[in-house]
């Protein structure tokens, strides 16, 4: 088989760090396949600092082999520092093997750990995870997360991503507070909270989907992007829910980008339709309001109130969720004074899932008349409700060419 | 604009061609950055392991990635086009990036290399890299049997 080639081997003698780098970019299966390239290559893959078990390890590709039987031998063969371990495989269930795998991982090298349980019961994380003091990124799906008493936090953790994770109220706030370097926190469909406390001096990004009654930001001076959405309407336990939420958000000195569902604001209207909030969101530049029904005057008025209370807002994005057309909403909007200088700073508006019904159109017309500094309005029609690609919407919003207030910047996307 | 942004360096390739670059771009290469910080910069800086063809490409990448006006997606678009080169050039670039300790370039190149390898059969990988298969038939069988799931 030896053909007597005189050309040098181009890769096998590259420094180990380069080979490891390339190996780390290969899917695990391809990395393991390099073991048969030549004798030299038999165990090059075992020093790859990353072990990622992903969709390829779905049972349909593995044939007779079971994932649970493969992970342990691979971890045993592994040499050198293991920096990343990820297991995110379809139909993966909790099993006792997981704790055995965690036992094999060196706790002083792992920086990136992902465990994704797809089906069945949540997996109770072994205490050994809490000894991984080099962790920078932790991503958990369907686990039970309960730090042991006296746990001093992951003091290098930058990124925490929790979905469907069971948390313990008493320990979670102090856990977050102990992870002093945390920059990104994501909590999706985790345990419901009565009061969610965020004490996180380096936090820049927060995404929350679930249920809380109150949120309190203690010491979050760098938090610039917040996205909050509620998985159930039950959280709205009467008065002052919305004003508490806005009050908490107004305490964030760096908040630039905010996403809320429009209905989360409705309680602001409890004491009559507000014009302005008692607080201003001075630093807010981008506001995204989703699930906007356009069916209640309270919703519209609270949305306008929030926009007016954000003096430096440049971009507004609205995702509509309109089903019923309510006439009084259109009337209310027509009655609004359009000489509203508090909207003069707005430059861009995106209207998504736009059906073109009267309340939506009146809202857009109100913005076009009041936001005197507007440079761009992009409308993405809801394909289920709009059959002409948005042409009639555009015609209604764009006056004839001899009108000097020609809204040339309105476009359908 | 502070004076360090205007400061220039001269890099000399192994075949004696000289290239003028901004210091602020060049320090993306940690090897060069260390020389600058330790005030060991000679004029020009000799790069014995990088020829002019490859050095020109490294500089192209270096300057693009140093541009603060470009967004990350614009830089990624550039990277996609940049790596469309003959495989031999990519390997030489990897060696240069390693010698210069230019992490960003190294990551882009290793990723490209890996993506190409994914598409090749074992035999093709051997061919492209000139890897001599020195396994005996029994040895190769044993190697395959260690991780049978990877070969089915």
Coordinates of C-alpha atoms in Angstrom, one line a residue:
Chain A
X1 CA 0.0 0.0 0.0
X2 CA 3.0 2.3 0.5
X3 CA 3.3 4.3 -2.7
X4 CA 6.7 5.8 -1.8
X5 CA 5.4 9.4 -1.8
X6 CA 8.1 11.8 -1.2
X7 CA 5.9 14.7 0.0
X8 CA 6.0 15.4 3.6
X9 CA 3.0 14.7 5.9
X10 CA 1.4 18.1 6.1
X11 CA -0.5 17.7 9.4
X12 CA 0.6 15.0 11.7
X13 CA 3.6 16.9 13.0
X14 CA 1.9 20.1 13.7
X15 CA 2.1 21.3 17.3
X16 CA -0.4 19.5 19.6
X17 CA -2.2 22.7 20.3
X18 CA -3.1 23.1 16.6
X19 CA -4.3 19.5 16.3
X20 CA -6.3 20.0 19.5
X21 CA -7.8 23.1 18.1
X22 CA -8.8 21.4 14.8
X23 CA -10.1 18.4 16.7
X24 CA -12.2 20.6 18.9
X25 CA -13.9 22.0 15.8
X26 CA -14.7 18.5 14.6
X27 CA -17.9 16.7 15.7
X28 CA -16.9 14.0 18.2
X29 CA -17.6 11.2 15.8
X30 CA -15.2 12.6 13.2
X31 CA -12.6 13.3 15.8
X32 CA -12.8 9.6 16.9
X33 CA -12.6 8.5 13.2
X34 CA -9.2 10.2 12.9
X35 CA -7.9 7.3 15.1
X36 CA -7.5 5.1 12.0
X37 CA -5.6 7.6 9.9
X38 CA -2.3 6.2 11.0
X39 CA -0.6 4.8 14.1
X40 CA 0.4 8.3 15.1
X41 CA -3.2 9.3 15.0
X42 CA -4.7 6.5 17.1
X43 CA -5.0 8.5 20.3
X44 CA -4.7 12.1 19.1
X45 CA -8.4 12.5 19.6
X46 CA -8.2 11.7 23.3
X47 CA -6.5 15.0 24.1
X48 CA -9.2 17.0 22.5
X49 CA -10.3 19.4 25.2
X50 CA -13.9 19.3 24.2
X51 CA -16.4 16.4 24.3
X52 CA -19.7 17.3 22.8
X53 CA -22.5 14.7 22.5
X54 CA -25.0 16.3 20.2
X55 CA -27.8 15.4 17.9
X56 CA -25.6 13.0 16.0
X57 CA -25.8 10.7 19.1
X58 CA -29.5 10.3 18.6
X59 CA -30.4 6.6 18.8
X60 CA -31.2 6.5 15.1
X61 CA -27.6 7.0 14.1
X62 CA -26.1 4.8 16.8
X63 CA -27.7 1.6 15.7
X64 CA -27.1 -1.1 18.3
X65 CA -25.0 1.1 20.4
X66 CA -26.5 3.0 23.3
X67 CA -25.3 6.4 24.2
X68 CA -25.2 5.6 27.9
X69 CA -22.7 2.9 27.2
X70 CA -20.4 5.1 25.0
X71 CA -19.9 8.1 27.3
X72 CA -18.1 6.4 30.1
X73 CA -15.4 4.7 28.0
X74 CA -14.8 7.9 26.0
X75 CA -14.3 9.8 29.3
X76 CA -12.0 7.1 30.5
X77 CA -9.9 7.2 27.4
X78 CA -9.7 11.0 27.5
X79 CA -6.3 12.6 28.5
X80 CA -5.3 16.0 29.3
X81 CA -7.5 18.9 30.5
X82 CA -11.2 18.6 29.6
X83 CA -12.4 22.1 29.1
X84 CA -15.9 21.5 27.6
X85 CA -18.4 18.8 28.2
X86 CA -21.8 19.0 26.6
X87 CA -24.6 16.4 26.4
X88 CA -27.6 17.6 24.4
X89 CA -29.1 14.6 22.7
X90 CA -32.7 14.0 21.6
X91 CA -34.8 11.7 23.8
X92 CA -32.1 11.6 26.5
X93 CA -33.4 10.6 30.0
X94 CA -32.0 11.0 33.5
X95 CA -30.0 8.0 34.6
X96 CA -27.5 7.0 37.3
X97 CA -24.7 6.9 34.7
X98 CA -24.7 10.7 34.6
X99 CA -23.2 11.0 38.1
X100 CA -20.5 8.4 37.2
X101 CA -19.6 10.6 34.2
X102 CA -19.4 13.7 36.3
X103 CA -17.1 11.7 38.7
X104 CA -14.6 11.2 35.9
X105 CA -14.3 14.8 35.0
X106 CA -11.5 16.8 36.5
X107 CA -13.0 19.5 38.6
X108 CA -10.2 22.0 38.1
X109 CA -10.3 22.2 34.3
X110 CA -13.9 22.2 33.2
X111 CA -15.0 25.6 32.0
X112 CA -18.1 24.8 30.0
X113 CA -20.7 22.3 31.1
X114 CA -24.0 21.5 29.4
X115 CA -26.5 18.8 30.5
X116 CA -29.8 18.6 28.6
X117 CA -32.4 16.1 29.8
X118 CA -35.0 15.8 27.1
X119 CA -37.6 13.5 28.6
X120 CA -38.9 12.1 31.8
X121 CA -37.9 13.2 35.2
X122 CA -35.5 16.0 36.0
X123 CA -32.1 14.9 37.0
X124 CA -30.8 15.9 40.4
X125 CA -27.4 17.3 39.9
X126 CA -24.6 15.5 41.8
X127 CA -22.8 17.7 44.4
X128 CA -19.6 17.2 42.5
X129 CA -20.8 19.7 39.9
X130 CA -20.4 22.4 42.6
X131 CA -16.7 21.6 42.8
X132 CA -16.1 22.7 39.2
X133 CA -14.6 26.0 40.3
X134 CA -13.3 26.9 36.8
X135 CA -16.8 27.0 35.3
X136 CA -17.4 29.9 33.0
X137 CA -20.5 28.6 31.3
X138 CA -23.2 26.3 32.7
X139 CA -26.3 25.2 30.8
X140 CA -28.9 23.0 32.3
X141 CA -32.2 21.6 30.9
X142 CA -34.6 19.7 33.1
X143 CA -32.4 19.3 36.2
X144 CA -32.8 19.9 39.9
X145 CA -30.4 22.6 40.9
X146 CA -29.8 22.8 44.7
X147 CA -26.4 24.0 45.8
X148 CA -25.1 22.4 49.0
X149 CA -25.2 24.5 52.2
X150 CA -22.2 26.8 52.4
X151 CA -21.6 26.8 48.7
X152 CA -19.6 29.9 47.9
X153 CA -20.7 30.2 44.3
X154 CA -18.8 29.7 41.0
X155 CA -16.6 32.7 41.1
X156 CA -15.6 32.6 37.4
X157 CA -19.1 31.9 36.0
X158 CA -20.0 34.2 33.2
X159 CA -23.0 32.6 31.6
X160 CA -25.8 30.7 33.3
X161 CA -28.6 29.2 31.2
X162 CA -31.3 27.3 33.0
X163 CA -34.4 25.9 31.3
X164 CA -37.0 23.8 33.1
X165 CA -34.8 23.7 36.1
X166 CA -36.1 23.1 39.6
X167 CA -34.7 25.8 41.8
X168 CA -34.9 26.3 45.5
X169 CA -36.1 29.8 46.4
X170 CA -34.1 30.1 49.6
X171 CA -30.8 29.3 48.0
X172 CA -31.1 30.7 44.5
X173 CA -30.8 34.4 45.4
X174 CA -27.7 33.8 47.4
X175 CA -26.3 31.5 44.7
X176 CA -26.6 34.3 42.1
X177 CA -25.2 36.8 44.5
X178 CA -22.2 34.6 45.1
X179 CA -21.4 34.3 41.4
X180 CA -19.8 37.7 41.3
X181 CA -18.6 37.6 37.6
X182 CA -21.9 36.6 36.1
X183 CA -22.7 38.5 32.9
X184 CA -25.5 36.6 31.3
X185 CA -28.4 34.9 33.1
X186 CA -31.2 33.1 31.3
X187 CA -34.1 31.4 33.2
X188 CA -36.8 29.8 31.1
X189 CA -39.7 27.9 32.6
X190 CA -38.0 27.3 35.9
X191 CA -39.6 27.3 39.3
X192 CA -42.1 30.1 39.9
X193 CA -40.9 32.9 42.2
X194 CA -42.7 35.1 44.6
X195 CA -39.9 37.6 44.7
X196 CA -37.0 37.1 42.3
X197 CA -33.9 38.9 43.7
X198 CA -31.1 39.7 41.3
X199 CA -27.9 40.9 43.1
X200 CA -25.3 40.7 40.4
X201 CA -22.7 43.4 40.0
X202 CA -21.4 42.4 36.5
X203 CA -24.7 41.2 35.0
X204 CA -25.3 42.6 31.5
X205 CA -28.0 40.4 30.1
X206 CA -31.1 38.9 31.7
X207 CA -33.7 36.8 30.0
X208 CA -36.6 35.4 32.1
X209 CA -39.7 33.4 31.0
X210 CA -41.9 32.1 33.7
X211 CA -43.7 33.5 36.7
X212 CA -42.8 35.9 39.4
X213 CA -44.8 38.4 41.4
X214 CA -42.0 40.8 42.1
X215 CA -38.5 41.3 40.7
X216 CA -35.9 43.2 42.7
X217 CA -32.6 44.3 41.2
X218 CA -30.1 44.8 44.0
X219 CA -26.8 46.1 42.7
X220 CA -27.0 45.5 39.0
X221 CA -25.3 48.6 37.6
X222 CA -24.2 47.1 34.3
X223 CA -27.5 45.4 33.3
X224 CA -28.2 46.7 29.9
X225 CA -30.5 44.2 28.3
X226 CA -33.6 42.7 30.0
X227 CA -36.2 40.4 28.5
X228 CA -39.2 39.3 30.7
X229 CA -42.1 37.3 29.5
X230 CA -44.7 35.5 31.6
X231 CA -45.8 32.0 31.0
X232 CA -49.1 32.5 32.8
X233 CA -51.5 35.3 33.5
X234 CA -51.9 34.2 37.1
X235 CA -49.0 36.3 38.2
X236 CA -51.1 39.4 37.8
X237 CA -52.4 39.4 41.3
X238 CA -54.1 42.7 41.3
X239 CA -53.0 46.2 41.8
X240 CA -49.5 47.5 41.5
X241 CA -48.0 44.5 39.7
X242 CA -47.2 46.6 36.7
X243 CA -46.0 49.6 38.6
X244 CA -43.7 47.5 40.8
X245 CA -42.3 46.0 37.7
X246 CA -41.6 49.3 36.1
X247 CA -40.3 50.7 39.4
X248 CA -37.8 47.9 39.6
X249 CA -36.7 48.4 36.0
X250 CA -36.3 52.1 36.5
X251 CA -33.6 51.4 39.1
X252 CA -31.3 49.9 36.5
X253 CA -28.8 52.7 35.6
X254 CA -27.7 51.1 32.4
X255 CA -30.9 49.6 30.9
X256 CA -30.8 50.1 27.2
X257 CA -32.8 47.3 25.7
X258 CA -36.1 46.0 27.2
X259 CA -38.5 43.4 26.1
X260 CA -41.9 42.9 27.8
X261 CA -45.3 41.6 26.9
X262 CA -47.7 44.4 26.4
X263 CA -50.3 42.9 28.8
X264 CA -47.7 43.0 31.7
X265 CA -48.2 46.7 31.7
X266 CA -52.0 46.8 31.9
X267 CA -52.2 47.2 35.7
X268 CA -50.6 50.6 35.3
X269 CA -54.2 51.6 34.3
X270 CA -55.7 50.5 37.6
X271 CA -56.0 54.1 38.9
X272 CA -57.2 55.6 35.6
X273 CA -55.5 55.9 32.3
X274 CA -52.0 57.3 32.9
X275 CA -50.3 59.8 30.7
X276 CA -46.9 59.5 32.1
X277 CA -45.2 57.2 34.6
X278 CA -44.0 58.6 37.9
X279 CA -40.6 57.3 36.9
X280 CA -38.6 57.7 33.7
X281 CA -36.5 55.1 31.9
X282 CA -33.8 57.5 31.1
X283 CA -31.3 55.1 29.5
X284 CA -33.7 53.0 27.5
X285 CA -32.9 53.0 23.7
X286 CA -34.7 49.9 22.4
X287 CA -38.2 48.7 23.5
X288 CA -39.8 45.6 22.3
X289 CA -43.4 44.9 23.3
X290 CA -44.7 41.5 22.3
X291 CA -48.2 39.9 22.5
X292 CA -49.9 43.2 21.9
X293 CA -53.6 42.5 21.5
X294 CA -54.8 45.9 20.4
X295 CA -58.1 45.0 22.0
X296 CA -58.1 47.0 25.2
X297 CA -57.8 50.8 25.7
X298 CA -55.8 50.0 28.9
X299 CA -53.2 48.2 27.0
X300 CA -52.8 50.9 24.4
X301 CA -52.7 53.7 26.9
X302 CA -50.2 51.9 29.1
X303 CA -48.0 51.2 26.1
X304 CA -48.1 54.9 25.1
X305 CA -47.4 55.9 28.7
X306 CA -44.3 53.7 28.7
X307 CA -43.0 55.1 25.5
X308 CA -43.6 58.7 26.7
X309 CA -41.7 57.9 29.8
X310 CA -38.6 56.8 27.9
X311 CA -37.2 60.1 26.8
X312 CA -34.2 58.6 24.9
X313 CA -36.0 55.8 23.2
X314 CA -34.8 55.3 19.6
X315 CA -36.3 52.1 18.5
X316 CA -39.7 50.6 19.1
X317 CA -40.6 47.1 18.1
X318 CA -44.2 45.8 18.5
X319 CA -45.2 42.2 17.9
X320 CA -49.0 42.1 17.5
X321 CA -51.3 39.4 18.6
X322 CA -54.6 40.7 17.4
X323 CA -57.6 38.5 17.1
X324 CA -60.7 40.6 17.7
X325 CA -61.2 44.1 16.3
X326 CA -62.5 46.4 19.0
X327 CA -63.9 49.7 17.7
X328 CA -63.4 51.7 20.9
X329 CA -59.6 51.2 20.6
X330 CA -59.5 52.8 17.2
X331 CA -61.7 55.7 18.5
X332 CA -59.4 56.1 21.5
X333 CA -56.3 56.4 19.3
X334 CA -57.9 58.9 16.9
X335 CA -58.8 61.0 19.9
X336 CA -55.1 61.2 21.1
X337 CA -53.5 64.5 20.5
X338 CA -50.8 63.9 17.9
X339 CA -48.8 67.0 19.0
X340 CA -47.0 64.7 21.4
X341 CA -43.5 66.0 21.6
X342 CA -42.5 63.2 24.0
X343 CA -42.2 60.9 21.0
X344 CA -39.9 63.2 19.1
X345 CA -36.8 61.1 19.8
X346 CA -38.2 57.9 18.2
X347 CA -36.3 57.0 15.0
X348 CA -37.2 53.5 14.1
X349 CA -40.4 51.5 14.5
X350 CA -40.9 47.8 13.6
X351 CA -44.4 46.4 13.5
X352 CA -44.4 42.6 13.3
X353 CA -47.3 40.2 12.6
X354 CA -49.3 43.1 11.5
X355 CA -52.8 42.3 10.4
X356 CA -53.8 45.8 9.2
X357 CA -57.0 46.0 11.2
X358 CA -58.3 49.3 12.4
X359 CA -56.8 49.5 15.9
X360 CA -53.4 48.6 14.5
X361 CA -53.6 51.1 11.7
X362 CA -54.7 53.9 14.0
X363 CA -51.8 53.1 16.3
X364 CA -49.4 53.3 13.4
X365 CA -51.0 56.6 12.2
X366 CA -50.7 58.0 15.7
X367 CA -47.0 57.2 15.7
X368 CA -46.4 58.6 12.2
X369 CA -48.1 61.9 13.3
X370 CA -46.4 62.2 16.7
X371 CA -42.9 60.8 16.2
X372 CA -41.7 63.7 14.3
X373 CA -38.1 62.4 14.2
X374 CA -39.1 59.1 12.7
X375 CA -36.7 57.8 10.1
X376 CA -38.0 54.3 9.4
X377 CA -41.1 52.3 9.9
X378 CA -41.0 48.7 8.9
X379 CA -44.1 46.6 8.8
X380 CA -44.0 42.8 8.6
X381 CA -47.5 41.6 7.6
X382 CA -49.0 38.6 9.3
X383 CA -49.2 36.2 6.4
X384 CA -52.4 34.6 7.8
X385 CA -54.3 37.8 7.8
X386 CA -52.8 39.8 5.0
X387 CA -53.2 38.5 1.5
X388 CA -51.9 41.2 -0.7
X389 CA -48.4 41.4 0.7
X390 CA -49.2 44.5 2.6
X391 CA -49.9 46.7 -0.4
X392 CA -53.2 48.1 0.8
X393 CA -51.6 48.8 4.2
X394 CA -48.9 50.8 2.5
X395 CA -51.4 52.7 0.4
X396 CA -53.4 53.7 3.4
X397 CA -50.3 54.9 5.3
X398 CA -48.5 56.7 2.5
X399 CA -50.4 59.8 1.4
X400 CA -50.3 61.0 -2.2
X401 CA -47.1 62.6 -3.5
X402 CA -48.3 66.2 -3.2
X403 CA -48.6 65.9 0.6
X404 CA -45.4 67.3 2.1
X405 CA -45.7 64.9 5.1
X406 CA -44.9 62.1 2.7
X407 CA -44.0 59.1 4.7
X408 CA -41.6 57.7 2.2
X409 CA -39.8 55.7 4.9
X410 CA -42.7 53.4 5.6
X411 CA -41.9 50.0 4.1
X412 CA -43.3 46.5 4.1
X413 CA -40.8 43.8 4.9
Chain B
X1 CA -6.2 60.0 18.0
X2 CA -3.4 58.9 20.4
X3 CA 0.0 58.5 19.0
X4 CA 0.2 54.8 19.5
X5 CA -2.6 54.3 16.9
X6 CA -0.4 56.0 14.3
X7 CA 2.7 54.1 15.2
X8 CA 3.8 51.8 12.4
X9 CA 5.9 48.6 12.4
X10 CA 7.9 47.0 9.7
X11 CA 7.6 43.3 9.3
X12 CA 10.1 41.4 7.2
X13 CA 9.3 38.0 5.7
X14 CA 11.6 35.1 5.4
X15 CA 12.3 36.0 1.8
X16 CA 13.3 39.6 2.8
X17 CA 10.2 41.4 1.7
X18 CA 9.2 44.3 4.0
X19 CA 5.6 45.2 5.0
X20 CA 4.5 48.3 6.9
X21 CA 1.7 47.8 9.3
X22 CA 0.0 49.8 12.0
X23 CA 1.2 48.7 15.5
X24 CA -2.4 48.6 16.7
X25 CA -3.2 45.9 14.1
X26 CA 0.0 44.0 14.5
X27 CA -0.4 43.5 18.3
X28 CA -3.2 41.1 17.6
X29 CA -0.3 38.7 17.1
X30 CA 0.9 38.1 20.6
X31 CA 4.4 37.3 19.5
X32 CA 4.6 40.9 18.1
X33 CA 2.8 42.3 21.1
X34 CA 5.3 40.8 23.4
X35 CA 8.2 42.3 21.5
X36 CA 6.5 45.8 21.6
X37 CA 5.7 45.6 25.3
X38 CA 9.2 44.4 26.1
X39 CA 10.6 47.2 23.9
X40 CA 12.5 44.6 21.9
X41 CA 11.3 45.9 18.6
X42 CA 14.0 46.0 15.9
X43 CA 13.4 47.8 12.7
X44 CA 12.3 45.8 10.7
X45 CA 11.0 42.8 12.8
X46 CA 12.3 39.6 11.1
X47 CA 9.8 36.8 10.8
X48 CA 11.9 33.9 9.8
X49 CA 9.1 31.4 9.5
X50 CA 6.7 33.3 7.3
X51 CA 7.2 33.9 3.6
X52 CA 6.0 37.0 1.8
X53 CA 3.0 35.4 0.2
X54 CA 1.7 34.2 3.5
X55 CA 2.6 37.3 5.4
X56 CA 0.7 39.4 3.0
X57 CA -2.4 37.3 3.7
X58 CA -1.9 37.4 7.4
X59 CA -1.7 41.2 7.2
X60 CA -4.9 41.4 5.1
X61 CA -6.7 39.4 7.8
X62 CA -5.0 41.4 10.6
X63 CA -6.0 44.8 9.3
X64 CA -9.6 43.7 8.6
X65 CA -10.1 42.5 12.1
X66 CA -8.5 45.6 13.6
X67 CA -11.0 47.8 11.9
X68 CA -13.3 49.1 14.6
X69 CA -15.9 50.3 12.2
X70 CA -16.8 46.9 11.0
X71 CA -19.5 44.8 12.7
X72 CA -18.9 41.2 13.7
X73 CA -21.1 39.9 10.9
X74 CA -19.1 42.0 8.4
X75 CA -15.9 40.4 9.7
X76 CA -17.5 37.0 9.5
X77 CA -18.4 37.6 5.9
X78 CA -14.8 38.6 5.2
X79 CA -13.6 35.4 7.0
X80 CA -15.9 33.2 4.8
X81 CA -14.3 34.6 1.6
X82 CA -10.8 34.7 3.1
X83 CA -10.7 31.0 3.7
X84 CA -11.6 30.1 0.1
X85 CA -8.0 29.3 -0.7
X86 CA -6.1 26.3 -1.8
X87 CA -5.7 23.8 1.1
X88 CA -1.9 24.1 1.0
X89 CA -2.2 27.9 1.6
X90 CA -4.5 27.3 4.5
X91 CA -2.0 24.9 6.2
X92 CA 0.8 27.4 5.7
X93 CA -1.4 30.1 7.2
X94 CA -2.1 27.9 10.2
X95 CA 1.6 27.5 10.8
X96 CA 2.1 31.3 10.4
X97 CA -0.8 32.0 12.8
X98 CA 0.8 29.6 15.3
X99 CA 4.2 31.2 15.0
X100 CA 2.8 34.7 15.4
X101 CA 0.4 33.5 18.1
X102 CA -2.6 35.1 16.3
X103 CA -5.5 33.5 18.1
X104 CA -8.3 34.9 15.9
X105 CA -6.8 33.8 12.7
X106 CA -5.9 30.4 14.1
X107 CA -9.5 29.8 15.2
X108 CA -10.9 30.7 11.9
X109 CA -8.4 28.5 10.0
X110 CA -8.8 25.5 12.3
X111 CA -12.5 25.7 12.0
X112 CA -12.2 25.8 8.2
X113 CA -9.8 22.8 8.3
X114 CA -12.2 20.8 10.5
X115 CA -15.2 21.6 8.3
X116 CA -13.3 20.3 5.2
X117 CA -12.2 17.2 7.1
X118 CA -15.8 16.5 8.0
X119 CA -16.7 16.1 4.3
X120 CA -13.9 13.7 3.5
X121 CA -13.6 10.0 3.8
X122 CA -10.7 8.6 5.9
X123 CA -8.8 7.9 2.7
X124 CA -9.3 11.4 1.4
X125 CA -8.0 12.9 4.6
X126 CA -4.9 10.7 4.3
X127 CA -4.5 11.9 0.7
X128 CA -5.0 15.6 1.3
X129 CA -2.6 15.6 4.3
X130 CA -0.1 13.1 2.9
X131 CA -0.6 10.9 5.9
X132 CA 1.1 7.6 5.5
X133 CA -1.1 4.8 6.7
X134 CA 1.3 2.6 8.6
X135 CA -1.3 0.3 10.2
X136 CA -1.2 -3.4 9.6
X137 CA -4.5 -4.9 8.6
X138 CA -4.9 -6.4 12.2
X139 CA -3.9 -3.1 13.8
X140 CA -6.4 -1.1 11.8
X141 CA -9.2 -3.6 12.7
X142 CA -8.3 -3.3 16.4
X143 CA -8.3 0.5 16.2
X144 CA -11.8 0.4 14.6
X145 CA -13.0 -2.0 17.2
X146 CA -12.1 0.3 20.0
X147 CA -14.9 2.7 18.9
X148 CA -17.1 0.7 16.6
X149 CA -20.0 3.2 16.8
X150 CA -17.9 5.8 14.9
X151 CA -17.3 3.6 11.9
X152 CA -20.7 2.1 11.2

